[in-house]
Coordinates of C-alpha atoms and ligand atoms in Angstrom, one line a residue:
M16 CA -0.3 0.0 0.2
L17 CA 0.8 3.3 -0.9
I18 CA 2.6 5.4 2.2
R19 CA 3.4 9.1 1.7
R20 CA 4.3 11.9 4.4
P21 CA 2.9 15.2 3.9
D22 CA 5.7 16.7 2.1
D23 CA 5.6 14.5 -1.0
I24 CA 2.3 15.4 -1.3
P25 CA 1.9 17.9 -4.6
A26 CA 0.0 20.5 -3.2
S27 CA -2.5 19.5 -6.0
E28 CA -3.2 16.9 -4.7
I29 CA -4.3 18.2 -1.2
T30 CA -7.8 18.8 -1.7
P31 CA -8.8 16.8 -4.7
E32 CA -11.4 18.9 -7.4
G33 CA -13.9 15.9 -6.1
V34 CA -13.6 16.6 -2.3
Y35 CA -14.4 20.0 -2.6
R36 CA -16.8 19.6 -4.6
D37 CA -18.3 17.0 -2.3
R38 CA -17.5 19.0 1.0
R39 CA -20.1 21.7 -0.8
R40 CA -22.9 19.1 -1.1
F41 CA -22.2 18.2 2.6
L42 CA -22.6 21.2 3.3
G43 CA -26.0 22.0 2.1
A44 CA -26.8 18.4 3.9
A45 CA -25.4 19.3 7.0
G46 CA -28.2 22.5 7.2
T47 CA -31.0 19.8 6.9
L48 CA -29.7 17.6 9.5
G49 CA -28.8 20.7 11.6
L50 CA -25.0 19.7 11.9
G51 CA -22.1 22.0 12.3
L52 CA -20.1 22.9 9.3
A53 CA -17.3 20.8 7.7
S54 CA -14.0 22.3 7.4
G55 CA -10.7 22.0 6.4
L56 CA -8.7 20.0 4.1
I57 CA -8.6 16.3 2.8
A58 CA -5.4 14.3 4.8
P59 CA -3.2 12.7 3.0
A60 CA -2.3 9.9 5.6
A61 CA -2.6 6.8 3.5
L62 CA -1.5 4.7 6.7
A63 CA -2.2 0.6 6.5
C64 CA -3.2 -1.8 9.8
A65 CA -2.0 -4.3 7.4
P66 CA 0.8 -6.5 9.3
G67 CA 4.5 -6.1 7.9
E68 CA 3.7 -2.6 6.6
T69 CA 5.6 0.7 8.1
G70 CA 3.0 3.7 9.1
E71 CA 4.0 7.5 9.9
A72 CA 5.0 7.8 13.1
N73 CA 5.6 10.6 14.8
G74 CA 6.4 13.0 12.1
E75 CA 6.7 17.0 13.1
V76 CA 3.8 17.8 14.6
E77 CA 2.0 21.9 15.0
R78 CA 2.8 23.2 18.5
G79 CA 0.2 25.5 20.6
Q80 CA -2.3 24.7 18.5
P81 CA -5.6 25.9 19.6
A82 CA -8.3 23.0 20.8
L83 CA -10.5 22.0 17.4
P84 CA -13.7 21.7 17.1
D85 CA -15.4 18.1 16.7
E86 CA -17.7 18.5 13.1
P87 CA -19.2 15.8 11.3
T88 CA -17.1 14.8 8.5
P89 CA -18.0 15.1 5.1
Y90 CA -20.3 12.2 4.3
E91 CA -18.8 11.8 1.2
T92 CA -15.5 12.0 2.9
A93 CA -16.7 9.0 5.1
T94 CA -17.9 6.6 2.7
T95 CA -15.3 7.2 0.2
Y96 CA -12.1 6.3 2.9
N97 CA -12.7 3.2 4.6
N98 CA -10.8 -0.4 6.0
F99 CA -13.4 -3.4 5.0
Y100 CA -10.8 -5.7 3.6
E101 CA -13.5 -7.9 2.3
F102 CA -13.9 -5.1 -1.0
G103 CA -10.2 -4.8 -1.1
T104 CA -7.4 -3.3 1.3
D105 CA -7.3 -0.1 -0.3
K106 CA -9.5 3.0 1.2
E107 CA -11.3 3.7 -1.8
D108 CA -11.8 -0.2 -2.5
P109 CA -14.9 -0.8 -0.8
A110 CA -17.1 2.2 -2.2
A111 CA -15.4 0.7 -5.6
N112 CA -16.5 -2.7 -5.1
A113 CA -19.7 -3.2 -2.1
G114 CA -22.1 -1.4 -4.7
A115 CA -24.1 -4.8 -5.5
F116 CA -23.2 -6.2 -2.1
R117 CA -26.5 -7.9 -1.1
T118 CA -28.3 -6.4 2.5
R119 CA -31.4 -7.8 2.1
P120 CA -32.7 -10.5 3.3
W121 CA -30.2 -10.6 6.1
S122 CA -30.4 -12.7 9.3
V123 CA -28.3 -12.8 12.1
V124 CA -27.4 -16.3 14.3
V125 CA -27.3 -15.0 18.2
E126 CA -26.2 -18.4 19.9
G127 CA -24.1 -19.3 22.7
L128 CA -25.0 -18.6 26.0
V129 CA -28.3 -17.4 25.6
K130 CA -31.8 -18.1 27.1
K131 CA -33.4 -17.2 23.2
P132 CA -31.1 -18.6 20.7
A133 CA -32.4 -18.2 17.6
T134 CA -31.9 -17.3 13.8
Y135 CA -33.4 -13.9 13.8
T136 CA -34.2 -12.1 10.8
L137 CA -32.9 -8.3 10.9
E138 CA -36.2 -7.1 11.1
D139 CA -37.0 -9.5 13.9
L140 CA -33.7 -8.8 15.6
L141 CA -34.1 -5.2 15.8
R142 CA -37.8 -5.4 16.2
G143 CA -39.3 -3.1 19.2
V144 CA -35.6 -1.7 19.7
G145 CA -35.7 1.9 19.9
V146 CA -33.2 3.8 17.2
V147 CA -31.2 6.2 18.2
E148 CA -29.2 9.3 16.6
R149 CA -25.6 9.7 18.0
T150 CA -22.4 11.8 16.6
Y151 CA -19.5 10.2 17.7
R152 CA -15.4 10.6 17.6
M153 CA -14.0 7.5 15.7
R154 CA -10.4 7.0 15.8
C155 CA -8.4 4.3 13.8
V156 CA -5.4 3.0 15.0
E157 CA -4.0 4.1 11.8
A158 CA -4.2 7.5 13.6
W159 CA -6.8 9.0 11.3
S160 CA -10.4 10.4 13.3
M161 CA -13.7 11.0 12.2
V162 CA -16.4 12.1 13.4
I163 CA -20.1 10.4 12.0
P164 CA -23.9 10.6 13.3
W165 CA -24.7 7.8 13.4
M166 CA -28.0 5.6 13.3
G167 CA -28.5 2.6 15.2
V168 CA -30.0 0.6 18.4
P169 CA -28.1 0.5 21.6
L170 CA -26.6 -2.9 21.5
R171 CA -27.4 -3.9 25.1
D172 CA -31.3 -3.4 24.0
V173 CA -30.7 -6.3 21.7
L174 CA -29.3 -8.1 24.3
A175 CA -31.8 -7.8 26.8
K176 CA -34.0 -9.4 24.1
V177 CA -31.9 -12.8 23.5
E178 CA -31.4 -12.8 27.4
P179 CA -28.0 -13.7 28.0
L180 CA -27.5 -16.1 31.0
P181 CA -25.6 -15.7 34.0
S182 CA -22.2 -17.5 32.9
A183 CA -21.9 -15.2 29.7
R184 CA -19.0 -12.7 30.1
F185 CA -17.9 -12.2 26.4
V186 CA -19.6 -11.7 23.2
E187 CA -18.3 -12.7 20.1
F188 CA -19.7 -10.9 16.2
T189 CA -18.6 -12.4 13.0
T190 CA -19.1 -10.7 9.8
L191 CA -20.7 -12.7 6.8
L192 CA -18.4 -15.2 5.0
D193 CA -19.5 -15.0 1.1
P194 CA -16.3 -15.0 -1.1
R195 CA -18.2 -14.6 -3.8
Q196 CA -19.7 -11.1 -3.5
M197 CA -16.8 -10.3 -0.9
P198 CA -13.9 -10.2 -3.5
G199 CA -11.2 -10.0 -0.4
Q200 CA -12.2 -13.1 1.1
R201 CA -10.9 -14.6 -2.1
T202 CA -7.3 -13.6 -1.0
A203 CA -5.6 -14.6 2.4
V204 CA -5.1 -11.3 3.7
L205 CA -7.2 -11.9 6.6
E206 CA -8.0 -15.0 8.1
W207 CA -11.8 -14.6 7.4
P208 CA -14.6 -14.7 8.2
Y209 CA -13.5 -11.2 10.3
K210 CA -14.2 -11.8 14.1
E211 CA -14.1 -9.3 17.0
G212 CA -15.0 -9.5 20.7
L213 CA -16.3 -7.1 23.5
R214 CA -16.4 -8.0 27.2
L215 CA -20.4 -8.5 28.3
D216 CA -20.5 -4.9 30.4
E217 CA -18.7 -3.2 27.7
A218 CA -21.2 -4.5 25.1
R219 CA -24.4 -3.5 27.6
H220 CA -22.4 0.1 28.0
P221 CA -25.2 2.6 26.5
L222 CA -22.5 4.1 24.5
T223 CA -22.1 0.3 22.7
L224 CA -24.3 1.2 19.2
L225 CA -25.0 -1.9 16.7
A226 CA -25.5 0.8 13.3
T227 CA -28.5 0.6 10.8
G228 CA -27.6 4.3 9.4
M229 CA -25.7 7.1 9.1
Y230 CA -26.1 11.0 8.1
G231 CA -29.9 10.2 8.3
K232 CA -29.8 7.2 5.8
T233 CA -29.6 3.6 5.2
L234 CA -26.1 2.6 6.4
P235 CA -23.9 2.6 2.7
N236 CA -22.6 -1.0 2.1
Q237 CA -18.9 0.1 2.4
N238 CA -19.3 1.4 5.5
G239 CA -20.9 -2.5 6.8
A240 CA -24.4 -2.8 6.5
P241 CA -26.8 -3.8 7.2
L242 CA -25.4 -4.1 10.6
R243 CA -22.2 -2.7 12.6
L244 CA -21.0 -2.9 15.3
V245 CA -19.5 1.0 17.2
V246 CA -17.5 1.3 20.0
P247 CA -16.3 5.2 20.0
W248 CA -13.8 4.5 22.6
K249 CA -11.8 1.7 20.5
Y250 CA -9.9 2.0 17.8
G251 CA -12.0 1.3 14.6
F252 CA -11.0 -2.1 14.2
K253 CA -13.6 -3.5 16.9
G254 CA -15.8 -1.8 14.9
V255 CA -17.1 -5.1 12.6
K256 CA -19.2 -5.1 9.8
S257 CA -21.8 -6.7 7.6
I258 CA -22.8 -9.0 11.3
V259 CA -24.6 -12.1 10.8
R260 CA -23.4 -13.6 13.7
I261 CA -23.5 -13.3 17.9
R262 CA -22.4 -15.3 20.4
L263 CA -22.6 -15.0 24.1
T264 CA -19.1 -16.9 25.6
E265 CA -18.3 -17.6 28.6
R266 CA -14.3 -17.2 27.5
Q267 CA -12.5 -14.1 26.2
P268 CA -13.3 -14.9 21.8
R269 CA -10.1 -15.0 19.1
T270 CA -10.5 -11.6 17.0
T271 CA -9.1 -11.0 13.0
W272 CA -6.5 -8.9 13.9
N273 CA -5.3 -10.3 17.1
D274 CA -5.0 -13.9 15.6
A275 CA -2.9 -11.5 12.2
A276 CA -0.9 -9.4 14.6
A277 CA -0.9 -10.1 18.2
N278 CA 1.6 -7.1 19.2
E279 CA 0.3 -4.7 17.5
Y280 CA -3.4 -5.1 17.5
G281 CA -5.0 -6.4 21.7
F282 CA -8.3 -7.7 22.7
Y283 CA -9.1 -4.2 24.3
A284 CA -8.3 -1.7 22.1
N285 CA -9.0 1.0 24.0
V286 CA -7.6 4.0 22.3
N287 CA -5.0 5.2 24.8
P288 CA -2.5 7.9 23.7
A289 CA 0.2 6.5 25.8
V290 CA 0.5 3.4 24.3
D291 CA 1.8 3.4 21.1
H292 CA 1.1 0.6 18.3
P293 CA 5.1 -1.1 17.3
R294 CA 4.9 0.5 14.1
W295 CA 3.1 4.6 14.8
S296 CA 2.4 6.7 17.5
Q297 CA -0.8 6.8 19.3
A298 CA -0.2 10.2 20.5
R299 CA -2.0 12.4 17.9
E300 CA -4.0 11.7 15.1
R301 CA -5.0 13.6 12.1
R302 CA -8.5 14.0 11.5
I303 CA -9.8 13.8 7.9
G304 CA -10.5 17.0 6.6
E305 CA -7.8 18.5 8.8
F306 CA -3.8 18.6 7.7
R307 CA -2.8 19.5 11.2
R308 CA -2.9 17.1 14.2
R309 CA -4.8 16.7 17.4
P310 CA -3.9 15.5 20.9
T311 CA -5.1 11.6 20.8
L312 CA -7.8 12.0 24.4
P313 CA -8.0 9.0 26.8
F314 CA -10.4 6.6 25.7
N315 CA -10.7 9.0 22.8
G316 CA -12.3 11.9 24.6
Y317 CA -15.3 9.3 26.2
A318 CA -13.4 8.4 29.4
D319 CA -16.2 10.0 31.8
Q320 CA -18.3 7.4 30.5
V321 CA -16.5 4.8 29.9
A322 CA -12.6 4.9 32.3
S323 CA -14.5 2.5 35.2
L324 CA -14.4 0.0 33.1
Y325 CA -11.1 -0.6 33.7
A326 CA -10.7 -0.1 36.6
G327 CA -7.7 -1.7 38.9
M328 CA -6.9 -2.9 34.9
D329 CA -2.8 -2.3 33.4
L330 CA -4.0 -0.9 30.4
K331 CA -0.6 -1.2 28.6
A332 CA -0.8 -5.1 29.2
N333 CA -4.6 -5.2 27.9
Y334 CA -4.0 -2.4 25.4
Ligands
MTE23 N1 -15.5 -5.2 9.3 C1 -15.2 -5.9 8.1 N2 -15.6 -7.1 8.5 N3 -13.9 -6.0 7.9 C2 -12.7 -5.3 7.8 O1 -12.2 -4.9 7.0 N4 -12.1 -3.4 8.9 C3 -12.0 -2.7 10.8 C4 -13.8 -1.8 10.8 N5 -14.5 -3.4 10.7 C5 -13.3 -4.1 9.0 C6 -14.0 -4.0 9.8 C7 -11.4 -1.1 10.4 S1 -9.4 -1.4 10.0 C8 -12.1 0.2 10.6 S2 -10.6 1.2 10.7 C9 -13.1 0.5 10.7 O2 -14.4 -0.8 10.1 C10 -13.5 1.3 9.6 O3 -15.5 0.8 9.5 P1 -15.4 3.1 8.1 O4 -15.6 2.2 7.3 O5 -17.4 3.2 8.6 O6 -14.7 4.1 8.6

């Protein structure tokens, strides 16, 4: 994957015309949605989750910059700069390759330590659960971030429907396995299907969503339609997309990125500026749409709500 530093990039590439046009279009949509204005330039960073690649590390950082506001990322950017390796490893691949992906009908197997295991249609799984809209900062381990207005259901409400047994301590999530539809699964870039997991108390935290939409619209395929996990205090790779299986377990489940490179991607994956990824710093981040880097906050700025989940834990060992 191409990795370039800002000073390698010709000025002509910094604000591609299409992005500028899309931004203008977003400004109109933002007004309709009651959102703030999106600002700035498209970020040039092209870092990779993939093991074995070198990422941009500490580099030069602007000092004394004022606190920057959290404006929603332009819709066009959030839907064309994606990690969804089932559709390719470049950021623009999912938007280019996921257009024909079939997300209806969709069913989700709920199994393991629950009172009501079943294969639920998506509609049945979500029936009676109230939809919420929440704008979250999202931070990728590649040291870029976005701000996304999500729509979805609190995962805790879905879990309450299926009733975890007292012995359940973790939740495992699995993405669809369908190499005919997902060209990336015909390659061995990751072990398929993609899996992620949470501790049950993390899964039941009110901030944790199963998203079905964003920016007031149905979730685009490249962002994980029809159902994906959103955990705003963790690195983006925890946000498993196109979920077909939810399993309640007693033991900590294996996860795809942890299996791929355990020293780089931990089970907890809480955003932590004090614990660097082996190949790049986590102290700062580049908000997509901005050029300057801003400091990364513990738990991505959600410490007040979630730090108590980890009381007494060594967060360097449990990264
Ligand atoms: N889920 C699946 N199934 N496959 C993936 O490759 N990538 C993860 C996560 N969920 C991924 C996935 C990573 S590394 C990130 S940063 C986020 O999705 C990106 O979500 P976004 O494209 O909506 O920004």
